[in-house]
XYZ file of C-alpha atoms in Angstrom:
633
model
C 79.365 -338.410 225.033
C 76.672 -339.575 222.620
C 75.941 -335.962 221.688
C 79.662 -335.386 220.883
C 79.789 -338.447 218.607
C 76.621 -337.349 216.801
C 78.016 -333.846 216.153
C 81.324 -335.271 214.945
C 79.524 -337.569 212.478
C 77.479 -334.630 211.139
C 80.651 -332.584 210.599
C 82.366 -335.427 208.739
C 79.319 -335.932 206.446
C 79.247 -332.191 205.625
C 82.966 -332.152 204.783
C 82.547 -335.175 202.475
C 79.561 -333.518 200.740
C 81.530 -330.305 200.115
C 84.453 -332.337 198.684
C 82.123 -334.198 196.335
C 80.555 -330.951 195.074
C 84.030 -329.423 194.515
C 85.182 -332.473 192.564
C 82.016 -332.401 190.393
C 82.501 -328.729 189.550
C 86.172 -329.263 188.745
C 85.328 -332.160 186.471
C 82.783 -329.974 184.566
C 85.390 -327.243 184.058
C 87.903 -329.770 182.682
C 85.302 -331.082 180.244
C 84.385 -327.599 179.011
C 88.028 -326.656 178.562
C 88.547 -329.661 176.328
C 85.684 -328.559 173.984
C 86.378 -326.357 170.888
C 85.528 -322.701 171.626
C 84.400 -320.525 168.683
C 86.239 -317.245 168.124
C 84.976 -314.391 170.272
C 84.355 -312.237 167.195
C 81.800 -314.740 165.835
C 79.887 -314.813 169.104
C 79.816 -311.042 169.199
C 78.532 -310.903 165.645
C 75.708 -313.307 166.395
C 74.689 -311.395 169.489
C 75.176 -307.829 168.294
C 73.828 -308.051 164.743
C 70.159 -308.127 165.746
C 70.757 -305.192 168.071
C 72.409 -303.199 165.292
C 69.498 -303.874 162.935
C 67.024 -302.887 165.616
C 68.912 -299.672 166.253
C 68.925 -298.734 162.582
C 65.225 -299.432 162.114
C 63.734 -298.280 165.382
C 65.985 -296.171 167.563
C 66.333 -292.407 167.078
C 69.719 -290.994 166.177
C 72.200 -289.678 168.729
C 71.780 -286.186 167.276
C 68.046 -286.148 167.924
C 67.291 -288.582 170.747
C 63.622 -287.541 170.695
C 61.130 -286.261 168.163
C 61.493 -282.703 169.379
C 61.046 -280.421 166.357
C 64.084 -278.738 164.910
C 63.933 -275.055 164.158
C 62.393 -274.399 160.735
C 64.831 -274.098 157.893
C 65.578 -270.376 157.375
C 63.511 -268.959 154.550
C 66.567 -267.063 153.304
C 68.126 -270.353 152.224
C 65.239 -272.604 151.187
C 66.241 -276.230 150.503
C 64.287 -276.375 147.243
C 65.286 -274.837 143.932
C 61.619 -273.916 143.309
C 61.268 -272.010 146.564
C 60.602 -268.626 144.934
C 57.427 -269.873 143.269
C 56.270 -272.690 145.521
C 57.689 -272.531 149.039
C 55.328 -271.351 151.784
C 55.521 -267.747 152.975
C 57.426 -266.627 156.046
C 54.348 -267.177 158.184
C 54.673 -270.932 157.696
C 58.457 -270.953 157.881
C 59.217 -272.821 154.667
C 60.137 -276.430 155.289
C 59.471 -277.880 158.698
C 61.963 -280.630 159.526
C 62.044 -283.261 162.238
C 64.048 -286.369 163.186
C 66.198 -288.621 160.989
C 64.290 -290.991 158.663
C 62.946 -288.828 155.856
C 59.209 -288.672 155.127
C 57.779 -286.036 152.804
C 54.325 -284.439 152.839
C 52.926 -282.046 150.231
C 49.792 -279.984 150.940
C 47.640 -278.009 148.530
C 46.758 -275.315 151.090
C 47.943 -273.868 154.353
C 48.637 -276.280 157.210
C 46.984 -273.747 159.518
C 43.686 -273.573 157.612
C 41.580 -275.146 160.392
C 40.404 -277.630 157.784
C 41.595 -280.206 155.265
C 45.292 -279.412 155.228
C 45.553 -278.872 158.966
C 43.811 -282.190 159.632
C 46.494 -283.991 157.592
C 49.241 -281.917 159.214
C 47.941 -282.702 162.715
C 47.857 -286.404 161.842
C 51.479 -286.238 160.722
C 52.452 -284.526 163.970
C 50.800 -287.341 165.908
C 52.676 -289.864 163.771
C 56.106 -288.371 164.487
C 55.338 -288.475 168.204
C 54.515 -292.187 167.968
C 57.195 -293.364 165.504
C 60.822 -292.923 166.602
C 63.468 -291.461 164.322
C 61.292 -289.635 161.797
C 62.427 -286.605 159.811
C 59.315 -285.019 158.318
C 59.593 -282.530 155.438
C 56.388 -280.609 154.775
C 55.601 -278.126 152.008
C 52.220 -276.420 151.838
C 50.436 -274.187 149.321
C 51.556 -276.277 146.321
C 49.022 -276.088 143.446
C 47.617 -279.186 141.741
C 49.815 -278.768 138.667
C 53.166 -279.982 137.358
C 54.605 -277.693 140.041
C 54.335 -280.607 142.474
C 56.912 -282.655 140.530
C 60.039 -280.621 141.436
C 58.910 -280.683 145.071
C 58.813 -284.482 144.903
C 62.210 -284.543 143.161
C 63.734 -282.422 145.916
C 62.284 -284.603 148.666
C 63.683 -287.724 147.021
C 67.084 -286.060 146.737
C 66.943 -285.377 150.463
C 66.377 -289.082 151.054
C 62.610 -289.357 151.386
C 61.412 -292.949 151.053
C 57.766 -292.197 151.936
C 55.909 -289.236 150.448
C 52.330 -288.243 151.289
C 50.823 -286.357 148.329
C 47.926 -284.803 150.168
C 45.497 -283.557 147.549
C 43.151 -285.248 145.100
C 44.547 -283.306 142.149
C 48.071 -284.594 142.763
C 47.163 -288.109 141.635
C 48.407 -288.049 138.005
C 51.659 -286.468 139.141
C 52.020 -288.989 141.969
C 51.619 -291.790 139.405
C 54.289 -290.198 137.233
C 56.636 -289.858 140.218
C 55.940 -293.418 141.378
C 57.030 -294.720 137.991
C 60.148 -292.561 138.131
C 61.083 -293.514 141.712
C 60.163 -297.200 142.193
C 61.941 -297.392 145.571
C 59.822 -294.585 147.091
C 56.368 -295.260 148.580
C 53.690 -292.707 147.660
C 50.455 -292.409 149.634
C 47.495 -290.464 148.219
C 44.172 -289.529 149.859
C 41.109 -290.695 147.965
C 42.795 -291.742 144.719
C 41.410 -294.388 142.407
C 44.611 -295.774 140.868
C 47.333 -297.993 142.313
C 50.927 -298.811 141.502
C 53.268 -301.234 143.253
C 54.661 -298.279 145.205
C 51.524 -296.103 145.269
C 48.636 -296.711 147.639
C 45.568 -294.681 148.531
C 43.600 -294.059 151.690
C 40.446 -292.258 152.691
C 37.787 -292.282 155.339
C 34.250 -293.201 154.376
C 32.885 -289.721 154.972
C 29.425 -290.499 153.629
C 28.613 -292.513 156.762
C 29.488 -289.569 159.013
C 27.648 -287.204 156.679
C 24.527 -289.370 156.956
C 24.673 -288.991 160.749
C 25.228 -285.244 160.442
C 22.240 -285.120 158.091
C 20.058 -286.495 160.881
C 21.037 -283.495 163.014
C 20.274 -281.152 160.118
C 16.912 -282.724 159.259
C 15.769 -282.752 162.877
C 16.791 -279.133 163.534
C 15.730 -277.243 160.399
C 12.622 -275.087 160.606
C 12.447 -274.190 156.929
C 13.082 -277.738 155.630
C 15.777 -276.270 153.378
C 19.404 -277.396 153.744
C 22.508 -276.086 151.993
C 25.711 -277.848 150.966
C 28.779 -275.929 149.704
C 31.681 -277.676 148.008
C 34.370 -277.183 145.384
C 33.991 -279.870 142.717
C 31.466 -282.653 142.091
C 33.939 -285.527 142.364
C 32.573 -288.962 143.346
C 33.367 -289.089 147.080
C 31.875 -285.609 147.557
C 28.684 -286.412 145.641
C 28.346 -289.600 147.721
C 28.599 -287.440 150.844
C 25.999 -284.958 149.560
C 23.607 -287.823 148.852
C 24.225 -289.419 152.249
C 23.720 -286.093 154.033
C 20.353 -285.641 152.344
C 19.290 -289.240 152.996
C 20.184 -288.844 156.674
C 18.104 -285.677 156.901
C 15.249 -287.326 155.023
C 15.277 -290.282 157.437
C 13.901 -287.989 160.163
C 12.253 -285.332 157.997
C 10.812 -286.492 154.647
C 10.048 -282.899 153.613
C 13.626 -281.617 153.467
C 15.343 -280.448 150.302
C 19.055 -279.764 149.826
C 20.623 -277.070 147.649
C 24.135 -277.852 146.398
C 26.571 -275.026 145.568
C 29.630 -275.867 143.449
C 32.085 -272.949 143.638
C 34.997 -274.572 141.707
C 37.660 -273.844 144.300
C 38.870 -275.698 147.364
C 39.768 -272.415 149.037
C 37.955 -269.193 148.118
C 36.656 -267.246 151.142
C 34.795 -264.718 148.968
C 32.854 -267.417 147.094
C 32.199 -269.371 150.286
C 30.849 -266.334 152.112
C 28.648 -265.350 149.171
C 27.338 -268.901 148.831
C 26.396 -268.994 152.520
C 24.681 -265.611 152.229
C 22.802 -266.652 149.081
C 21.583 -269.886 150.671
C 20.358 -267.983 153.712
C 18.624 -265.458 151.435
C 16.471 -268.164 149.828
C 15.450 -269.735 153.134
C 18.145 -272.288 153.961
C 18.622 -272.487 157.720
C 21.196 -275.310 157.994
C 24.386 -275.288 155.942
C 27.333 -277.674 155.673
C 30.348 -277.905 153.429
C 33.279 -279.856 152.029
C 35.963 -277.264 151.353
C 39.565 -277.169 152.474
C 39.083 -274.433 155.065
C 35.505 -274.334 156.393
C 36.223 -271.294 158.590
C 34.432 -268.815 156.323
C 31.223 -270.842 156.054
C 31.138 -271.530 159.804
C 31.701 -267.908 160.790
C 29.264 -266.582 158.189
C 26.545 -268.970 159.356
C 27.102 -267.871 162.932
C 26.853 -264.210 161.933
C 23.629 -264.853 159.967
C 22.034 -266.909 162.724
C 21.636 -270.112 160.685
C 22.822 -273.526 161.817
C 26.067 -275.041 160.583
C 27.696 -278.475 160.391
C 31.484 -278.470 160.095
C 33.950 -280.610 158.185
C 37.577 -281.748 158.616
C 38.196 -280.391 162.133
C 36.161 -280.318 165.325
C 37.996 -277.154 166.421
C 35.542 -275.224 164.224
C 32.914 -275.506 166.964
C 34.489 -272.632 168.886
C 33.820 -270.305 165.928
C 30.040 -270.868 166.091
C 28.979 -271.240 169.729
C 25.313 -270.567 168.927
C 24.910 -272.096 165.448
C 27.011 -275.245 165.755
C 25.170 -278.577 165.377
C 28.044 -281.050 164.900
C 30.774 -281.806 162.383
C 32.941 -284.445 160.770
C 36.473 -284.509 162.155
C 39.268 -286.395 160.387
C 41.797 -288.009 162.698
C 44.637 -289.364 160.548
C 47.324 -289.864 163.195
C 46.826 -293.532 163.976
C 46.594 -294.479 160.301
C 49.781 -292.577 159.479
C 51.540 -294.285 162.362
C 50.330 -297.692 161.242
C 51.243 -297.313 157.576
C 54.748 -295.979 158.333
C 55.354 -298.891 160.685
C 54.107 -301.343 158.030
C 56.474 -299.860 155.446
C 59.391 -300.043 157.870
C 58.626 -303.670 158.642
C 58.317 -304.616 154.967
C 54.671 -305.552 155.473
C 53.046 -302.822 153.342
C 51.297 -303.682 150.084
C 49.684 -301.297 147.640
C 45.919 -301.110 148.135
C 42.959 -298.795 148.540
C 42.586 -298.315 152.308
C 39.171 -297.096 153.353
C 37.967 -296.578 156.909
C 34.365 -296.274 158.032
C 32.644 -294.625 160.956
C 33.807 -297.538 163.097
C 37.471 -296.736 162.381
C 39.726 -294.152 163.990
C 40.078 -292.182 160.751
C 37.148 -289.868 161.504
C 34.510 -289.123 164.107
C 31.526 -286.905 164.753
C 32.357 -283.702 166.594
C 30.607 -282.693 169.786
C 26.968 -281.627 169.498
C 25.933 -278.005 169.759
C 23.249 -276.619 172.105
C 20.495 -276.747 169.460
C 20.696 -280.557 169.064
C 18.019 -282.148 171.255
C 18.602 -285.211 173.395
C 16.156 -287.114 171.215
C 18.184 -286.256 168.109
C 21.435 -287.222 169.820
C 19.931 -290.596 170.663
C 18.774 -291.086 167.050
C 22.249 -290.274 165.750
C 24.033 -292.598 168.157
C 21.549 -295.372 167.419
C 22.042 -294.911 163.677
C 25.813 -295.001 164.144
C 25.545 -298.319 165.968
C 23.214 -299.704 163.299
C 25.635 -298.685 160.521
C 28.514 -300.426 162.263
C 26.389 -303.557 162.734
C 25.248 -303.408 159.078
C 21.664 -303.081 160.259
C 21.337 -299.699 158.525
C 22.294 -299.474 154.857
C 22.533 -295.867 153.743
C 22.260 -296.507 150.006
C 19.598 -299.181 150.008
C 17.555 -299.450 146.835
C 15.356 -298.392 145.307
C 17.059 -294.997 145.008
C 16.211 -292.528 142.256
C 18.338 -289.559 141.258
C 17.133 -286.011 140.804
C 16.538 -286.692 137.085
C 14.134 -289.548 137.854
C 16.618 -292.272 136.860
C 16.829 -295.323 139.089
C 20.421 -295.554 140.318
C 20.161 -298.361 142.860
C 17.459 -300.945 142.274
C 15.279 -302.532 144.913
C 17.148 -305.271 146.718
C 20.549 -303.756 145.899
C 22.852 -301.845 148.230
C 25.527 -299.288 147.375
C 28.761 -299.581 149.318
C 32.305 -298.235 149.399
C 32.536 -298.258 145.612
C 30.316 -295.170 145.641
C 33.293 -293.185 146.938
C 34.871 -293.768 143.514
C 31.846 -293.987 141.203
C 29.077 -291.574 142.245
C 28.253 -289.123 139.458
C 24.607 -288.414 140.383
C 22.518 -286.585 142.960
C 19.725 -288.301 144.842
C 16.154 -287.061 144.476
C 15.596 -284.005 146.649
C 19.025 -282.490 145.965
C 19.322 -279.708 143.387
C 22.181 -277.589 142.101
C 22.020 -273.985 143.249
C 23.775 -271.050 141.578
C 24.817 -268.696 144.362
C 25.364 -265.892 141.857
C 21.676 -266.006 140.911
C 20.863 -264.052 144.057
C 21.471 -260.340 143.524
C 24.084 -258.800 145.780
C 21.624 -256.251 147.150
C 19.365 -259.094 148.275
C 22.085 -260.839 150.286
C 21.801 -260.569 154.067
C 24.501 -258.430 155.616
C 27.178 -260.231 157.562
C 29.995 -259.013 159.756
C 32.700 -261.452 160.784
C 34.629 -260.348 163.829
C 37.676 -262.517 163.193
C 39.163 -262.049 159.698
C 38.892 -265.212 157.675
C 41.785 -264.567 155.327
C 44.641 -262.111 155.558
C 47.607 -261.840 153.266
C 50.016 -262.488 156.126
C 48.421 -265.664 157.378
C 46.294 -267.158 154.625
C 48.279 -267.282 151.356
C 46.058 -269.877 149.703
C 44.503 -267.553 147.124
C 47.896 -266.458 145.807
C 49.035 -270.072 145.659
C 46.261 -271.150 143.299
C 46.933 -269.807 139.784
C 43.902 -269.477 137.576
C 45.512 -271.568 134.865
C 45.937 -274.570 137.176
C 44.020 -277.601 135.881
C 41.441 -278.671 138.421
C 38.814 -281.408 138.520
C 35.600 -280.191 136.987
C 32.138 -281.542 136.522
C 31.599 -283.303 133.207
C 29.531 -280.974 131.043
C 26.121 -282.237 129.941
C 25.937 -283.419 126.342
C 25.257 -280.612 123.916
C 25.201 -282.556 120.645
C 21.786 -283.695 119.493
C 23.042 -286.366 117.109
C 24.801 -288.605 119.650
C 23.976 -292.285 119.131
C 21.237 -294.016 121.076
C 22.877 -296.961 122.778
C 21.338 -300.398 122.401
C 24.460 -302.599 122.499
C 25.874 -304.314 125.587
C 29.132 -302.419 125.196
C 30.067 -299.277 123.259
C 33.660 -298.466 122.269
C 34.533 -294.844 121.527
C 37.046 -294.104 118.781
C 38.571 -290.954 117.269
C 41.164 -290.163 114.625
C 43.602 -288.588 117.096
C 45.517 -291.876 117.431
C 45.215 -293.775 114.168
C 46.591 -297.018 115.639
C 43.674 -297.359 118.060
C 41.229 -298.128 115.228
C 42.893 -301.528 114.735
C 42.680 -302.414 118.431
C 39.087 -301.180 118.691
C 37.941 -303.431 115.867
C 40.069 -306.316 117.124
C 38.724 -306.240 120.678
C 35.177 -305.637 119.491
C 35.253 -308.827 117.419
C 36.857 -310.890 120.203
C 34.295 -309.773 122.786
C 31.383 -310.518 120.464
C 32.686 -313.930 119.403
C 33.952 -315.214 122.744
C 31.815 -313.461 125.374
C 28.519 -313.255 123.482
C 28.038 -309.519 123.987
C 26.823 -307.082 121.365
C 29.320 -304.297 120.690
C 28.973 -300.963 118.915
C 31.730 -298.566 117.869
C 30.909 -294.855 118.273
C 33.063 -292.608 116.087
C 33.632 -289.151 117.594
C 34.992 -286.079 115.921
C 37.484 -285.318 118.658
C 38.964 -286.644 121.864
C 37.406 -283.693 123.707
C 33.892 -284.845 122.885
C 34.598 -288.529 123.463
C 36.147 -288.148 126.922
C 33.418 -285.735 127.994
C 30.863 -288.380 127.035
C 32.717 -291.192 128.789
C 32.963 -289.100 131.954
C 29.348 -287.914 131.882
C 26.647 -290.514 132.548
C 24.197 -288.397 134.510
C 21.753 -287.773 131.680
C 22.216 -290.632 129.202
C 24.584 -293.391 128.203
C 26.386 -292.831 124.915
C 29.755 -294.601 125.235
C 31.266 -296.990 127.766
C 35.006 -297.066 127.135
C 37.793 -296.441 124.677
C 41.039 -298.219 123.876
C 42.377 -294.994 122.345
C 43.758 -293.304 125.471
C 47.289 -292.263 124.514
C 49.785 -291.583 127.268
C 51.160 -288.969 127.860
C 49.217 -286.807 125.375
C 45.810 -287.542 126.908
C 46.766 -287.101 130.568
C 45.028 -283.706 130.785
C 41.695 -285.523 130.454
C 42.412 -287.406 133.680
C 42.895 -284.104 135.459
C 39.888 -282.488 133.797
C 37.551 -285.362 134.696
C 39.080 -286.538 137.953
C 37.099 -289.343 139.495
C 34.976 -289.944 136.411
C 37.591 -291.444 134.080
C 39.269 -294.639 135.229
C 41.767 -296.915 133.435
C 41.274 -300.647 133.061
C 44.690 -302.241 133.325
C 47.961 -300.652 132.300
C 49.639 -299.861 128.984
C 48.647 -302.610 126.555
C 50.693 -301.511 123.502
C 53.391 -298.955 122.967
C 55.625 -297.584 120.305
C 57.890 -294.577 120.122
C 56.016 -291.629 121.629
C 52.686 -293.425 122.152
C 51.393 -295.783 124.826
C 47.816 -296.985 124.508
C 45.548 -297.788 127.453
C 41.909 -298.768 128.050
C 39.950 -295.916 129.656
C 36.391 -296.083 130.946
C 33.897 -294.432 133.257
C 34.467 -295.313 136.922
C 30.878 -296.535 137.237
C 31.238 -298.756 134.164
C 34.406 -300.266 135.624
C 32.556 -301.296 138.785
C 29.674 -302.652 136.698
C 32.044 -304.759 134.582
C 33.773 -306.086 137.681
C 30.434 -307.171 139.111
C 28.486 -308.335 136.072
C 31.073 -309.116 133.368
C 34.133 -310.184 135.314
C 35.598 -312.200 132.446
C 35.359 -309.238 130.068
C 36.898 -306.980 132.714
C 39.807 -309.383 133.287
C 40.300 -309.733 129.529
C 40.567 -305.954 129.084
C 42.686 -305.536 132.199
C 45.310 -308.081 131.114
C 45.681 -307.009 127.483
C 49.228 -306.909 126.112
C 50.359 -306.576 122.507
C 53.822 -306.260 121.012
C 55.136 -305.190 117.623
C 55.268 -301.755 116.030
C 53.699 -303.036 112.788
C 50.784 -304.744 114.509
C 48.179 -301.975 113.826
C 48.859 -302.220 110.090
C 47.293 -305.688 109.922
C 43.702 -306.683 109.208
C 41.908 -307.346 112.542
C 39.894 -310.311 111.218
C 42.963 -311.963 109.729
C 44.959 -311.356 112.920
C 42.247 -313.094 114.953
C 42.317 -316.090 112.590
C 46.122 -316.292 112.753
C 46.202 -316.078 116.552
C 43.191 -318.189 117.515
C 45.143 -320.311 119.998
C 46.523 -317.277 121.814
C 43.110 -315.660 121.970
C 41.625 -318.820 123.473
C 44.046 -318.532 126.373
C 43.090 -314.872 126.862
C 39.366 -315.539 127.037
C 39.601 -318.729 129.115
C 37.847 -317.456 132.217
C 35.815 -318.975 135.015
C 33.568 -316.159 136.301
């Protein structure tokens, strides 16, 4: 009986609890129904809008749900009006197109060259695998001339918002295009100028070359090394110097012979240079050319050691002679920069990666590299990353006996943009000085260049302007410099005489520097002297650079001429700019920052301004000038 009453009480309590819960839920529903409900369309907009934005930015299109390559555009109907002269041959298939968001890439040589161009191409392929919704348009074999401009125009018309201009000689044209298309981002390898929509990138190859030099110095039997390259531009000369210093760190007796063949791709010159170096006793050779295949295969055939550049795939071409190489790995950087641009986080800058970055690496070692040498190289790599080993630590003297880096000073990344000298122990070598009959015979089993697969030679017209070494001074009556700063002036732009005198007086009066004005007969002589500082200093800068008339000098002396600031005065048909030597620019930034900032920020207005007297103008504008020179270094 007691058990029955207990069960009945439990049942009644459960029923009451259920009723209470039901009443509470009903009350909540009534309250919610009495509240104002926003329209369904507004809720959907708030929820769906972020998803729509995400889809547009990140997700691939329905047409191409993956980054699987499309078939190449038929060569019979090329998508560029300049296809007859500039489009790649049938072996490369013309344009190669992927995905949906348009990115352009322009290469100076073949994307299958096993070197410079292929390294960039391979990096782009890695990028499109890692970034959804990318449509990549590539054109190769485009010379470093105005011919690149219609290619850029066509890519922009197809919707490209990012364009990689993948050769050093494209820089002046990239600047021109960046000014024309301010909503397009241009990315240039190794350039020395920036715009709001133009950035540069490069890997610090001199660190890797120093490590490769250790392998060369430890392996050579003749103590003679060879280096083959196209043009003596700053980042290459820095690499030559680092290579020699690395070799000298383990073998103080080594010398290095440098061959400049004035072409990024010329298999005949590269083979002859390798043969000539071997003929005079060189037993280790390296290179910086676009396609190192010829040098690697020739070295293997001659039985001398070789160090590769651009791609580690070269090792298979020299199974017996291979020591190591420098391999560029651009994929992660390309992925990162495209993602930054998409996210609105990109800002124009010079991006430089060192041996610690993922932009480059040493290739695998060959059989001739001893375990001791491998250990030295890996130790040096660690010390460079930890800043315990400084490659360009003073005192360093060049091969003319001039001290370039003083004791207690250290050269850094700026050398990629400023080096115009060769370290002691490196000498220029003319490969044509060795008679043909004295060259060792060489037979290469695999053809290096065939018309069907390697069209680079046909794509490089002889009239194309290319970066060249500044010629040594030939005049004997050039002034001996004693002033702190020397301005160069010519009669080619009459207006620049006013600005030269004006700025000279301001710098002397407000910065306490002595200034000389060197009057040259022609722009040709003046710019050659500004670019060349290997033998002696004659002039530091000029305010007479007239755009666009003087642009050819930038191409002729790539890497040696560098602007300070932008256009400071313009009138119909003439825009004046300050132009200096790249080494002087760095020196001003370090030692005369106020003068550098003053020159960088110059701006004048008024067509009649150059007709005035400079001294009177300074007196009339004293208050304005005081604001210009007000600097806290």
